[in-house]
Coordinates of C-alpha atoms in Angstrom, one line a residue:
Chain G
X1 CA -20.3 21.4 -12.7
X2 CA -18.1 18.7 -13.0
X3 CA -16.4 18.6 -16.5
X4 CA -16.8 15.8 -19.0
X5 CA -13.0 14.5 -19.1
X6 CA -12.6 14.6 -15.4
X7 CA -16.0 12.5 -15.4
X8 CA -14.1 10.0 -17.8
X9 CA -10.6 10.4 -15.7
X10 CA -12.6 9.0 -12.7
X11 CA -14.0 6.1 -14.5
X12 CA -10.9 5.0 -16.1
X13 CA -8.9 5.2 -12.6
X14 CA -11.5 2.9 -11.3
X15 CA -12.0 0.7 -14.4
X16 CA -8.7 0.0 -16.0
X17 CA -6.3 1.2 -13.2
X18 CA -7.5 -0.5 -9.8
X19 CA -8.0 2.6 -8.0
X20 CA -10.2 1.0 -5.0
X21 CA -10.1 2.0 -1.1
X22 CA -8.3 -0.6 0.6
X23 CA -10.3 -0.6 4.1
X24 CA -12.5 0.9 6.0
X25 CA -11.5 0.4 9.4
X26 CA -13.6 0.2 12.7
X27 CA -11.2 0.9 15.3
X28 CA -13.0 -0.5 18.8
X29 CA -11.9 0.0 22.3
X30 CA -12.3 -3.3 24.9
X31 CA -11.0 -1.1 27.9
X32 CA -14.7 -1.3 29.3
X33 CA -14.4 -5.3 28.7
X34 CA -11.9 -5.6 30.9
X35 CA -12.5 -8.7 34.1
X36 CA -10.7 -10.9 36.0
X37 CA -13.6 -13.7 34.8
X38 CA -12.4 -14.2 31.0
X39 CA -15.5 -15.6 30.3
X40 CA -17.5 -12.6 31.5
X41 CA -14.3 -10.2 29.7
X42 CA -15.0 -12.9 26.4
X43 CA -19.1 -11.9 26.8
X44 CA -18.5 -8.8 27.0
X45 CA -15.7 -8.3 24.0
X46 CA -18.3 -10.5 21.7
X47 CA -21.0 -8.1 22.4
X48 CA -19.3 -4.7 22.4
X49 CA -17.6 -5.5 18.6
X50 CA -21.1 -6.9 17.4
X51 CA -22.9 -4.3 18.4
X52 CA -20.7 -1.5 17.0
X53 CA -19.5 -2.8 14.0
X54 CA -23.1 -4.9 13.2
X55 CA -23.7 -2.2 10.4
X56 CA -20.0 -2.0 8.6
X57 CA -20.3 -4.2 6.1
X58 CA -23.8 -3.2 4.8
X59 CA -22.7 0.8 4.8
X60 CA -19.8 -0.1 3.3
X61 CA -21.1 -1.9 0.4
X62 CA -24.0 0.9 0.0
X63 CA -20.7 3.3 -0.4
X64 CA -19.2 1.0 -2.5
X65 CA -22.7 1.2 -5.0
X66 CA -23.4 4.4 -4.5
X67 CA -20.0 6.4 -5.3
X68 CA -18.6 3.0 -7.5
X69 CA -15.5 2.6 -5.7
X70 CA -14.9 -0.8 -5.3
X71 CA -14.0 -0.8 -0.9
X72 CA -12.1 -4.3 -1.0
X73 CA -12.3 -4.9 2.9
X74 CA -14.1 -3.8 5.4
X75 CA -12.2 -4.7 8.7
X76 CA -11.9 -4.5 12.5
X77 CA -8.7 -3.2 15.2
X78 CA -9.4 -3.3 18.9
X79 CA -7.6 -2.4 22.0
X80 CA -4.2 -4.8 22.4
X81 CA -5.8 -7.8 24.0
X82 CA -2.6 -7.7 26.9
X83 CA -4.2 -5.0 28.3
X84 CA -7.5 -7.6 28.3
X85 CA -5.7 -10.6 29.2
X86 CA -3.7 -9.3 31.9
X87 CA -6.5 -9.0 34.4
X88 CA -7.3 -12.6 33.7
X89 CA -4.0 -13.6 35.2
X90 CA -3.6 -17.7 34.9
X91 CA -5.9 -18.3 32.0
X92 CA -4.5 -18.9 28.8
X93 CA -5.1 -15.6 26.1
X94 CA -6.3 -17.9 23.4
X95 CA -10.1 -17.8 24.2
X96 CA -9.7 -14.1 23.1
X97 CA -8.3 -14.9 19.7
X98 CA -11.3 -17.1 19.8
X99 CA -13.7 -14.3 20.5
X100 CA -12.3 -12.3 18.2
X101 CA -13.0 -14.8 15.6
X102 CA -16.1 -15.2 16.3
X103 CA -17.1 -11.5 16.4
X104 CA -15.6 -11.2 12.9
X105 CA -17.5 -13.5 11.8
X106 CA -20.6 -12.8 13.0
X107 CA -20.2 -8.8 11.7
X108 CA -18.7 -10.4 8.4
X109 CA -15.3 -8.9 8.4
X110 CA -12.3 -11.0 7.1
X111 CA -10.0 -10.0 9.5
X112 CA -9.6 -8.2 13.3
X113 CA -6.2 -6.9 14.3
X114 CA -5.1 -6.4 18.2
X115 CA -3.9 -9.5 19.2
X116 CA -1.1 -8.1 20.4
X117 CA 1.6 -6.9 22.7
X118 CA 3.6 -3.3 23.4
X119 CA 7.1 -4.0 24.7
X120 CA 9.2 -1.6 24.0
X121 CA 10.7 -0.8 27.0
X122 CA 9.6 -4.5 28.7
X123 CA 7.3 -6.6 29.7
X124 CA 4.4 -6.2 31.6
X125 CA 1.9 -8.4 33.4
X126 CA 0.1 -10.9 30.9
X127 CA 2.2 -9.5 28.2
X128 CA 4.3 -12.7 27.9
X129 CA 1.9 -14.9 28.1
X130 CA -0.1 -13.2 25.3
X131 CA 2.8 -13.2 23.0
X132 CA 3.8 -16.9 23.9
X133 CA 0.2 -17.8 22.7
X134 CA 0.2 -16.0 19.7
X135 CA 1.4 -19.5 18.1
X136 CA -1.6 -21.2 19.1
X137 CA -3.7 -18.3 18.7
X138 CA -2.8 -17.8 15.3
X139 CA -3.2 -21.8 14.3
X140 CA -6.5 -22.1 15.8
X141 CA -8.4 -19.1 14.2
X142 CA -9.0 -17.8 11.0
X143 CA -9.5 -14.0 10.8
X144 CA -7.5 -13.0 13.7
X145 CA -3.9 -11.4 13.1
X146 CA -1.6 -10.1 15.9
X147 CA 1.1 -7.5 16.4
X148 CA 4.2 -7.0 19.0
X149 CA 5.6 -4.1 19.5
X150 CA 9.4 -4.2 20.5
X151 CA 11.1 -0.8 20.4
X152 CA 10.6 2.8 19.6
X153 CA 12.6 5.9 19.2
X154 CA 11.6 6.9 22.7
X155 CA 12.6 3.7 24.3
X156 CA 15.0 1.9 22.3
X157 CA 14.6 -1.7 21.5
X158 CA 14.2 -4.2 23.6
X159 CA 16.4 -6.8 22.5
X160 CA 14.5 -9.5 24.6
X161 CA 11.4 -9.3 23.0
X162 CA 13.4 -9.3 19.0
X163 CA 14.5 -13.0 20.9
X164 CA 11.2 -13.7 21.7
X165 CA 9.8 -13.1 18.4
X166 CA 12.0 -14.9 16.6
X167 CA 11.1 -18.2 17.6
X168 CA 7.5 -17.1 18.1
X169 CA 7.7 -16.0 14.2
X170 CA 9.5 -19.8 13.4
X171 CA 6.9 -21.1 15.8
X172 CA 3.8 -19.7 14.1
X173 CA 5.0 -20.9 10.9
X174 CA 5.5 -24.3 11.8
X175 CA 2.0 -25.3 13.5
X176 CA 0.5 -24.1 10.4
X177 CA 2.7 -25.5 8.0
X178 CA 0.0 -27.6 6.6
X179 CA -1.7 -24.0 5.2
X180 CA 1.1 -23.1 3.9
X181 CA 2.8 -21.3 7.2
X182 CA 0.2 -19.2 7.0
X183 CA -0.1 -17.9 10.2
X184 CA 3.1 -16.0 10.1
X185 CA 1.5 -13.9 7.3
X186 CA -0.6 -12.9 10.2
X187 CA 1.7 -11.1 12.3
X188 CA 3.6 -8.3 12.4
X189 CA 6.6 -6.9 14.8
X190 CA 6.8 -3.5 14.8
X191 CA 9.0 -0.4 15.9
X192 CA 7.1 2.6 16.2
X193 CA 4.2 1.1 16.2
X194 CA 1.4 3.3 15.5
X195 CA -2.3 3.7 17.3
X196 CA -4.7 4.4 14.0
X197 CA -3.6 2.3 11.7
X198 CA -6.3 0.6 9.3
X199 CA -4.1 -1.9 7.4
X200 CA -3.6 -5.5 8.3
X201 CA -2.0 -7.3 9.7
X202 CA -0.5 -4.6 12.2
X203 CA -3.7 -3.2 13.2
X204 CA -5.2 -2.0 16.6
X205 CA -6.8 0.4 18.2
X206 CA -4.3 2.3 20.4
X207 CA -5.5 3.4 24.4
X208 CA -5.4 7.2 23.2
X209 CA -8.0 6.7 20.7
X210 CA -11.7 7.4 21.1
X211 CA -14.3 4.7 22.0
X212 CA -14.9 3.8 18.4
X213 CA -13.6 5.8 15.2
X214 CA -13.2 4.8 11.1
X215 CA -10.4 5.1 9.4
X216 CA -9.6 4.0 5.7
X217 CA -6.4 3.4 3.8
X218 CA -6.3 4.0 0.2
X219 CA -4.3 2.6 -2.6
X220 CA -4.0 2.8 -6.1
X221 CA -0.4 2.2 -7.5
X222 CA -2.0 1.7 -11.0
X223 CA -3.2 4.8 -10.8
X224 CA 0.5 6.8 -10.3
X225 CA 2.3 4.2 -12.8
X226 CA -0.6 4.7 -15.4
X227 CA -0.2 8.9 -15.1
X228 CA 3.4 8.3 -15.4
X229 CA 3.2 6.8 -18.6
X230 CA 2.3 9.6 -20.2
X231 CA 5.6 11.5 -19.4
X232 CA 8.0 9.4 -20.6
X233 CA 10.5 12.4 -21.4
X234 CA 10.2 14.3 -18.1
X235 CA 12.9 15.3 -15.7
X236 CA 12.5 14.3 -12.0
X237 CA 10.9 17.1 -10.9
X238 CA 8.1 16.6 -13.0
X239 CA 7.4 13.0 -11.7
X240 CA 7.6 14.0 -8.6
X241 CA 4.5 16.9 -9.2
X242 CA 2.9 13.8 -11.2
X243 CA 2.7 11.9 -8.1
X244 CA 1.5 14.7 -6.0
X245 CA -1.3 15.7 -8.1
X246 CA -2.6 12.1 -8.7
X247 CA -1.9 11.5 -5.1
X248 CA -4.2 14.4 -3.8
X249 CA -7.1 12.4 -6.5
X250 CA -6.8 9.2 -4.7
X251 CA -6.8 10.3 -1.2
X252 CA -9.7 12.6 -1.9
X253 CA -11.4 9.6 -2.4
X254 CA -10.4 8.4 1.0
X255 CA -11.3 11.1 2.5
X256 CA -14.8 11.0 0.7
X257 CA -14.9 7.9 1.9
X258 CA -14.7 8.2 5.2
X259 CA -16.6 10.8 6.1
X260 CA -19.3 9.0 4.5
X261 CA -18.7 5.8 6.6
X262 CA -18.1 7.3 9.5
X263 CA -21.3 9.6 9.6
X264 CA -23.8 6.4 8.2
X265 CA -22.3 4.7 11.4
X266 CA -22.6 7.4 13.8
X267 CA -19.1 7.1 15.0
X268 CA -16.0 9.8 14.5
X269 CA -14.2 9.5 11.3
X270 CA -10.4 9.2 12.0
X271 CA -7.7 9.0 9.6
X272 CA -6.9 8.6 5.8
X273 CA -3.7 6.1 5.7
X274 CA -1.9 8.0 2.5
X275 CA -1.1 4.7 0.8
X276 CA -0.2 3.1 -1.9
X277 CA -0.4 -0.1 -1.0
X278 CA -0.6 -3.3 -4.1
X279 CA -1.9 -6.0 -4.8
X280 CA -0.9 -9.3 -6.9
X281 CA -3.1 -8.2 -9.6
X282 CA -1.5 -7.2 -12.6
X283 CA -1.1 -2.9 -13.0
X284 CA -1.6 -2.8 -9.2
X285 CA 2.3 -2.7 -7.9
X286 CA 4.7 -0.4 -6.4
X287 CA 7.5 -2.2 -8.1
X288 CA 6.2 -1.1 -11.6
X289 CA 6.1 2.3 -10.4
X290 CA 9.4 2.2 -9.8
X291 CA 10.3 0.5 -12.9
X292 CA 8.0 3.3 -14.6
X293 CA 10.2 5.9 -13.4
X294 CA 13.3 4.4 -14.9
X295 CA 14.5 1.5 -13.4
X296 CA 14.9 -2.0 -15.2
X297 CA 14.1 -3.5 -12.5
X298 CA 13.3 -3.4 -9.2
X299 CA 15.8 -4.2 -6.5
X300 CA 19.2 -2.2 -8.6
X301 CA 20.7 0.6 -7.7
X302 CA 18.5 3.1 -7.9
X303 CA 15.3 1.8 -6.0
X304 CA 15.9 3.5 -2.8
X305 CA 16.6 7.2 -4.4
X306 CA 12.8 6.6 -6.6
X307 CA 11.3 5.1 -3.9
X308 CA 12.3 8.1 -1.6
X309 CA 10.8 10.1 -4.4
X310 CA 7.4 8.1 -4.4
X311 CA 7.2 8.0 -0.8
X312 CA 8.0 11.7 0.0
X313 CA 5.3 12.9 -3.1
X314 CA 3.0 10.7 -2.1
X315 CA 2.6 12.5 1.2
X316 CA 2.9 15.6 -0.3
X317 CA -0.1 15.1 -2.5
X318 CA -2.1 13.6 -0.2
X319 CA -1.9 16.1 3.1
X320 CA -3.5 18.7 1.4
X321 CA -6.3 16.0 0.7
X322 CA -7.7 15.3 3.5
X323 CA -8.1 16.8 6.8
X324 CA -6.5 13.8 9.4
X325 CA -3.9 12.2 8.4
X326 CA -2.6 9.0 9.8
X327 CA -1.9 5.4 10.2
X328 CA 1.1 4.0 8.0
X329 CA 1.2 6.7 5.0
X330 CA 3.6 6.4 2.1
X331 CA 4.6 3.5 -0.2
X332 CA 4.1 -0.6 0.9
X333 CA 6.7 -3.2 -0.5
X334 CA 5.0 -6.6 1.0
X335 CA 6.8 -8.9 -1.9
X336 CA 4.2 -11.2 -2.1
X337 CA 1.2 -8.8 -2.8
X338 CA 3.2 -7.2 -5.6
X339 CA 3.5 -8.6 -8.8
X340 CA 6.5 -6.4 -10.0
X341 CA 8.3 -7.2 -6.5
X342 CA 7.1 -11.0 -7.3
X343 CA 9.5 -10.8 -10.3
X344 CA 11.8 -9.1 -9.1
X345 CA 12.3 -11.6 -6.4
X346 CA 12.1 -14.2 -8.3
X347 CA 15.3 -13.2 -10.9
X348 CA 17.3 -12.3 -8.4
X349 CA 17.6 -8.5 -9.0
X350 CA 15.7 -7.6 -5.4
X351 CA 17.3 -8.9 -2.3
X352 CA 16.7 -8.8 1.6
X353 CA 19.7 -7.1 2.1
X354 CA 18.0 -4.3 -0.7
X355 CA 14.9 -4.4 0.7
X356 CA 16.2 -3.4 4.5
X357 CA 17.6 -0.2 2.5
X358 CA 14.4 0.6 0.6
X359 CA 12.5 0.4 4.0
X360 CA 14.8 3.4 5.7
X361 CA 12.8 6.0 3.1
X362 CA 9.4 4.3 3.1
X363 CA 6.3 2.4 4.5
X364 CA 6.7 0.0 6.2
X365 CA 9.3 -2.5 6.6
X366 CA 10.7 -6.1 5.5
X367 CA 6.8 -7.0 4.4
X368 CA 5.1 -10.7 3.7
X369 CA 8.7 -11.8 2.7
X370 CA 9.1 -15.7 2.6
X371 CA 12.6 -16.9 3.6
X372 CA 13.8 -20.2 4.3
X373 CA 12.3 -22.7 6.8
X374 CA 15.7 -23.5 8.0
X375 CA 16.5 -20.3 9.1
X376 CA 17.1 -20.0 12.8
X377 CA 15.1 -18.0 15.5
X378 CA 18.1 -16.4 16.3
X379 CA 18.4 -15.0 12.6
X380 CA 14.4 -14.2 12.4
X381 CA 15.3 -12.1 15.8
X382 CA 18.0 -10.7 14.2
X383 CA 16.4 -9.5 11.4
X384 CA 14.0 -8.0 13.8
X385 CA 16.6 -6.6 15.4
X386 CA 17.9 -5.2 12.2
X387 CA 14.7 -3.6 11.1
X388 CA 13.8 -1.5 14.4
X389 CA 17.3 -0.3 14.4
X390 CA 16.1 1.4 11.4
X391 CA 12.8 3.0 12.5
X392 CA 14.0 3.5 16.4
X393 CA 17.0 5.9 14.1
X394 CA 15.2 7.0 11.3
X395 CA 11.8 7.9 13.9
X396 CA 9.6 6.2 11.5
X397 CA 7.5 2.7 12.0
X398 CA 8.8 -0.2 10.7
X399 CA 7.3 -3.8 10.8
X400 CA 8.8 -7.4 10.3
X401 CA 6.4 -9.9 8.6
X402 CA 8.1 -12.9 7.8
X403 CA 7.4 -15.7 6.9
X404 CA 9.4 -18.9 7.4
X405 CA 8.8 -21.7 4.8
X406 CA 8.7 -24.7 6.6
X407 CA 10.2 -27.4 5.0
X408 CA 11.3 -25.3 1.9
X409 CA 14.6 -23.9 0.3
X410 CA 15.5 -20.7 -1.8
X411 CA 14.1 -20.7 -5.3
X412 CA 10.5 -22.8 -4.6
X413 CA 7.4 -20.6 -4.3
X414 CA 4.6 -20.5 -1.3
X415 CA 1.3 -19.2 -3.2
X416 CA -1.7 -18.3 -0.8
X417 CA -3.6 -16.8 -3.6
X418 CA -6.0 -14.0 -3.0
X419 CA -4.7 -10.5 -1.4
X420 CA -1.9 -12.1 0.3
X421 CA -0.4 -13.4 -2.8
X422 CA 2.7 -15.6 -3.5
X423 CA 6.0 -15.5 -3.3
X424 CA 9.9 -17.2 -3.5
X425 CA 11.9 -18.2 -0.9
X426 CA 14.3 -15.6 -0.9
X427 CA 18.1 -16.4 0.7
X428 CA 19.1 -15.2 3.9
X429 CA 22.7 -14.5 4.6
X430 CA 23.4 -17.8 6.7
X431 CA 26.3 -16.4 9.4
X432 CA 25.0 -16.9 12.9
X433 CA 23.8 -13.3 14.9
X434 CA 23.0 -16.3 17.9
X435 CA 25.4 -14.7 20.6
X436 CA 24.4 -10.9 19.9
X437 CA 20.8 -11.7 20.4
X438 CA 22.0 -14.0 23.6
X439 CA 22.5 -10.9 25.3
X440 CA 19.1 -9.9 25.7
X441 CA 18.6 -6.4 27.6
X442 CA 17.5 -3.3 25.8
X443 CA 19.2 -1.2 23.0
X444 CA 19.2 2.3 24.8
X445 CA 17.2 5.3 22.4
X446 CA 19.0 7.0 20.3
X447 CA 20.4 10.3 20.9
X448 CA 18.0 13.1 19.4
X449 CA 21.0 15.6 18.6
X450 CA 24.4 15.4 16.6
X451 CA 22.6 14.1 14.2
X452 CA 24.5 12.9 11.4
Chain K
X1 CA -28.1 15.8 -4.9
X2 CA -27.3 14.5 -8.4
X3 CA -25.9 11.0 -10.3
X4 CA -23.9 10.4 -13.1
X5 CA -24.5 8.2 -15.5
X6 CA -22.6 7.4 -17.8
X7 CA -22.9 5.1 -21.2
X8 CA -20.4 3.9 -23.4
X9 CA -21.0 1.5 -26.5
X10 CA -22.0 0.7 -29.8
X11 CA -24.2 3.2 -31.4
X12 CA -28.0 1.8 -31.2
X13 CA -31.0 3.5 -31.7
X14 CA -33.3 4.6 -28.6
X15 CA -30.0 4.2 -25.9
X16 CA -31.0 8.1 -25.0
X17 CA -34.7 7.4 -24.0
X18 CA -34.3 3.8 -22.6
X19 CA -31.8 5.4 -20.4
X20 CA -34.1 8.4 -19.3
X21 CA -36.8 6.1 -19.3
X22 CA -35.5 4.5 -16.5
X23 CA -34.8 7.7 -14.8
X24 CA -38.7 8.5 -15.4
X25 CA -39.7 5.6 -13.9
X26 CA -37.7 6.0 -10.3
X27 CA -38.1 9.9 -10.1
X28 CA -35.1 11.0 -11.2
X29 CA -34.9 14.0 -12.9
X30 CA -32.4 14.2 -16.0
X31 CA -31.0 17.7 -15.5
X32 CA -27.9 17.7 -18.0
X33 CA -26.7 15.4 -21.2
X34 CA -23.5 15.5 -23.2
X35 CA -23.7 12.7 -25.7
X36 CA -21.2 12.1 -28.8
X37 CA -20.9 9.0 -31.6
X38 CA -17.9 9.1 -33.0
X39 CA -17.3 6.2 -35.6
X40 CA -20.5 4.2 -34.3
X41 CA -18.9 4.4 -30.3
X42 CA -21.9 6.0 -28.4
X43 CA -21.0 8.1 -25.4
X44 CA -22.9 10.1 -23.4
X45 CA -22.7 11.6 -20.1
X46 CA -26.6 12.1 -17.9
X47 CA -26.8 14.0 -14.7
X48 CA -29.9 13.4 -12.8
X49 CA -31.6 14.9 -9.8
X50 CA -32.2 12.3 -7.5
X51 CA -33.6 14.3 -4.6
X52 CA -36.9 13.2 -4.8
X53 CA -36.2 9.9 -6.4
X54 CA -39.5 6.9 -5.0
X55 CA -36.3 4.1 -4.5
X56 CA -32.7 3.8 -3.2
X57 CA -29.5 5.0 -5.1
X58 CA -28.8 1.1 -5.1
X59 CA -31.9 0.4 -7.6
X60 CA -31.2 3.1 -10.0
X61 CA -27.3 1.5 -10.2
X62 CA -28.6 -1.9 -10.6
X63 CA -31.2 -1.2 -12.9
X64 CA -28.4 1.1 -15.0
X65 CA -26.5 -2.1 -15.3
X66 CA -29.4 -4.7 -16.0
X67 CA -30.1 -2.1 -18.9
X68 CA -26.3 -1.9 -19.8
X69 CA -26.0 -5.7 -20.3
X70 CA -29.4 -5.9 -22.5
X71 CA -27.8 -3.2 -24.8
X72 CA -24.4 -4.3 -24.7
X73 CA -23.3 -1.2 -23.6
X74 CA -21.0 -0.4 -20.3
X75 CA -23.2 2.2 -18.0
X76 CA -21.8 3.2 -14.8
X77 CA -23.9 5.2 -12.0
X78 CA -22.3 6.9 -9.7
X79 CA -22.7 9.6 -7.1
X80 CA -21.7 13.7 -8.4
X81 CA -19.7 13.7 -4.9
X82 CA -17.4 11.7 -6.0
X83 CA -16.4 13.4 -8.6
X84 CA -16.5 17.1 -6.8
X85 CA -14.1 15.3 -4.5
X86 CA -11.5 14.3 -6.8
X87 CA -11.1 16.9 -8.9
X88 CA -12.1 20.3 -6.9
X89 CA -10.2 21.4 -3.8

């Protein structure tokens, strides 16, 4: 039996420490949509996510009730809609993003990932037209996000498609500038992209996957910061086993989870995303993890070496947790879902120059970070550019999500509210990359040996 | 399959029955209680079989709660699994 203060331990991570699952994700594959007619491929995509996911949200909540873990979204991935859209040659992507929309709806998700576009190497039929759309796309829907990838380790990075992005990125921002640029906070450009993961806005449902499958990410930064607490005198070391153990507690949970979902719904359970992923709410954020483990603040020297730490224990704990392991796993930084990373923002102490380090030993990349609306496309490709160079090196995923304040300068705040939080414009070194990313072509992969 | 409820409050006489009677009433049989008041803060920990229980798990958690915010008291019902998860291997 199940002793008394481990009954209590449970409760309190729940109660007072915002241990919730983050998402249960219903990965779908569209390859069987697939028609030169879009509006029989559109038919067909509609009635293939209705009819899989129609129960998702009801199982989910009956989790939620019966175990009394909060599941804060329930959400969808499908196959990258390029693969859709290229059959449909001439006509214009967007009535998928429509589709999409309307599926989500209609099964009551908030949002479906797999708008997207996989590059690496170059461009494919309909891919460019797909990622010229995503603009539009983005502007005229409400629950779809979208996801490009541009380089891996395998490949190398295609330097065109960083170009591409960056005024797609600027582009995004600007025709929704009257929601506050929202739609950039809807995509993501990855390196390394990966096929299972459950967290937006990067999702979708990779061709090597299964016809349908679940898989949940965790969270629960609370959690590790509140455990820390309590060891206020302990060496390193000891953190680190801190992490593990409460680690291995939450993604048990996941794994609970999921099994549970995925069985209710008759379809394969996947993958638990080991994450620790915040939110705005107060005693949910990385940063204070960080700041928990000695740190004034987060953003000085310092931050990379604990967050290496965190990320590296928080695998640890968790592998032993569950039996498939996937997705993302390891620490999120998005600035604006993070209180502590809010503040630290805000006064200065974390910059974009210290966040590109922090992202070489962690999940995921430069994350829901708002930057001025002046900034050029050539300096949002850059960035890119910048980021992949890290995961293409490092063989890890990293993502770009960006967002480009129209209209606004360092120091004033963009606040969407909700999970996506709020944020201020952070500076961006203003020295032109514009000729490098001229060049287009593709940065060649990195040699797998000599490494040093 | 058991649940675990769990109460925590004031002290208040009949918190013990009310809460059984409500497991009487949906077939759940009370199997194991650990209860404590320690300087008038009532806690107390029920496991009920809910096997052969006549409703869904979602009743008995709702009705829990009703009862919780009658008494003033917090009472959370949640499935043993969850707890055999977390903290066995």
């Amino acid at each position: 039996m199940v002793n008394t203060s481990d009954i209590l331990e449970t409760i309190r991570m729940i109660q007072d420490e915002n241990l919730d699952i983050r998402t249960i994700t219903m990965g779908i594959s569209l390859t069987d949509c697939i028609d030169s007619d879009i509006t029989k491929a559109n038919t067909k995509i509609y009635d293939k996510i209705c009819k899989k996911a129609e129960n998702l949200v009801f199982v989910g909540n009956t989790i939620e009730k019966e175990y009394g873990i909060p599941i804060i979204n329930k959400r969808l991935s499908i196959t990258p809609i390029s693969i859709i859209s290229a059959a449909t040659q001439s006509e214009s992507p967007v009535a998928f993003a429509k589709t999409m929309d309307k599926a989500a709806e209609t099964v009551g998700v908030n949002l479906i990932g797999g708008y997207t576009a996989l590059v690496q190497k170059g461009f494919s039929a309909g891919d460019r037209e797909l990622i010229e759309s995503i603009p539009e796309a983005l502007s005229e829907t409400s629950r779809v996000c979208s996801s490009v990838n541009i380089g891996s380790t395998k490949t190398g990075i295609n330097l065109d498609a960083c170009a591409l992005m960056g005024r797609i990125v600027k582009e995004t921002a600007e025709r929704t500038v009257n929601n506050k640029c929202f739609g950039a906070a809807k995509l993501v450009v990855f390196c390394n992209a990966v096929d299972d993961n459950p967290f937006m806005a990067g999702a979708f449902h990779g061709v090597g996957e299964p016809d349908c499958i679940i898989n949940v990410g965790v969270s629960g930064p609370g959690v590790v910061r509140s455990a820390l607490s309590k060891y206020k005198g302990a060496d390193i070391t000891e953190i680190a086993d801190v992490i593990k153990k409460t680690s291995y507690k939450i993604t048990r949970v996941g794994q609970l989870v999921g099994t549970v979902a995925a069985e209710r719904l008759g379809v394969p359970f996947g993958i638990v995303d080991l994450s620790l992923a915040p939110t705005p709410a107060i005693g949910d954020s990385v940063a204070h993890i960080l700041e928990e483990i000695g740190l004034e603040k987060c953003g000085c020297p310092g931050t990379t070496a604990a967050l290496a730490l965190l990320n590296d224990a928080v695998k640890k704990g968790g592998v032993m947790a569950c039996s498939k392991i996937g997705g993302l796993s390891g620490a999120f930084i998005p600035v604006s879902e993070d209180a502590g990373m809010i503040d630290a923002a805000v006064c200065g102490s974390l910059t974009l120059e210290k966040l590109e380090a922090m992202t070489a030993v962690c999940s995921v990349g430069i994350d829901m970070v708002i930057i001025p609306g002046d900034t050029s496309h050539e300096t949002i490709a850059a960035i890119i550019a910048d980021e992949a160079a890290i995961g293409m090196v490092n063989n890890k995923t990293t993502a770009v999500r960006i967002i480009p304040a129209i209209g606004m300068k360092p120091g004033e705040e963009l606040d969407w509210g909700g999970l996506f939080g709020k944020g201020p414009v952070m500076p961006v070194n203003t020295y032109s990359p514009a000729k490098f990313i001229s060049r287009g072509g593709l940065i060649p992969a990195p040699l797998h040996s000599l490494k040093n | 399959m058991r649940a675990v409820i769990t109460v925590i409050g004031k002290d208040n006489v009949g918190i013990l029955a009310k809460v059984s009677g409500v497991c009487a009433n949906l077939n759940a049989n009370v199997t194991d209680v650990t209860q404590s008041v320690l300087d008038d803060m009532f806690a107390m920990i029920m496991l009920a079989d809910i096997t052969n229980m006549n409703t869904d798990f979602s009743v008995l958690a709702d009705t829990m709660t009703e009862l919780g915010k009658t008494l003033g008291l917090a009472i959370h019902t949640m499935h043993e699994d969850i707890f055999t998860a977390m903290h066995g291997i």
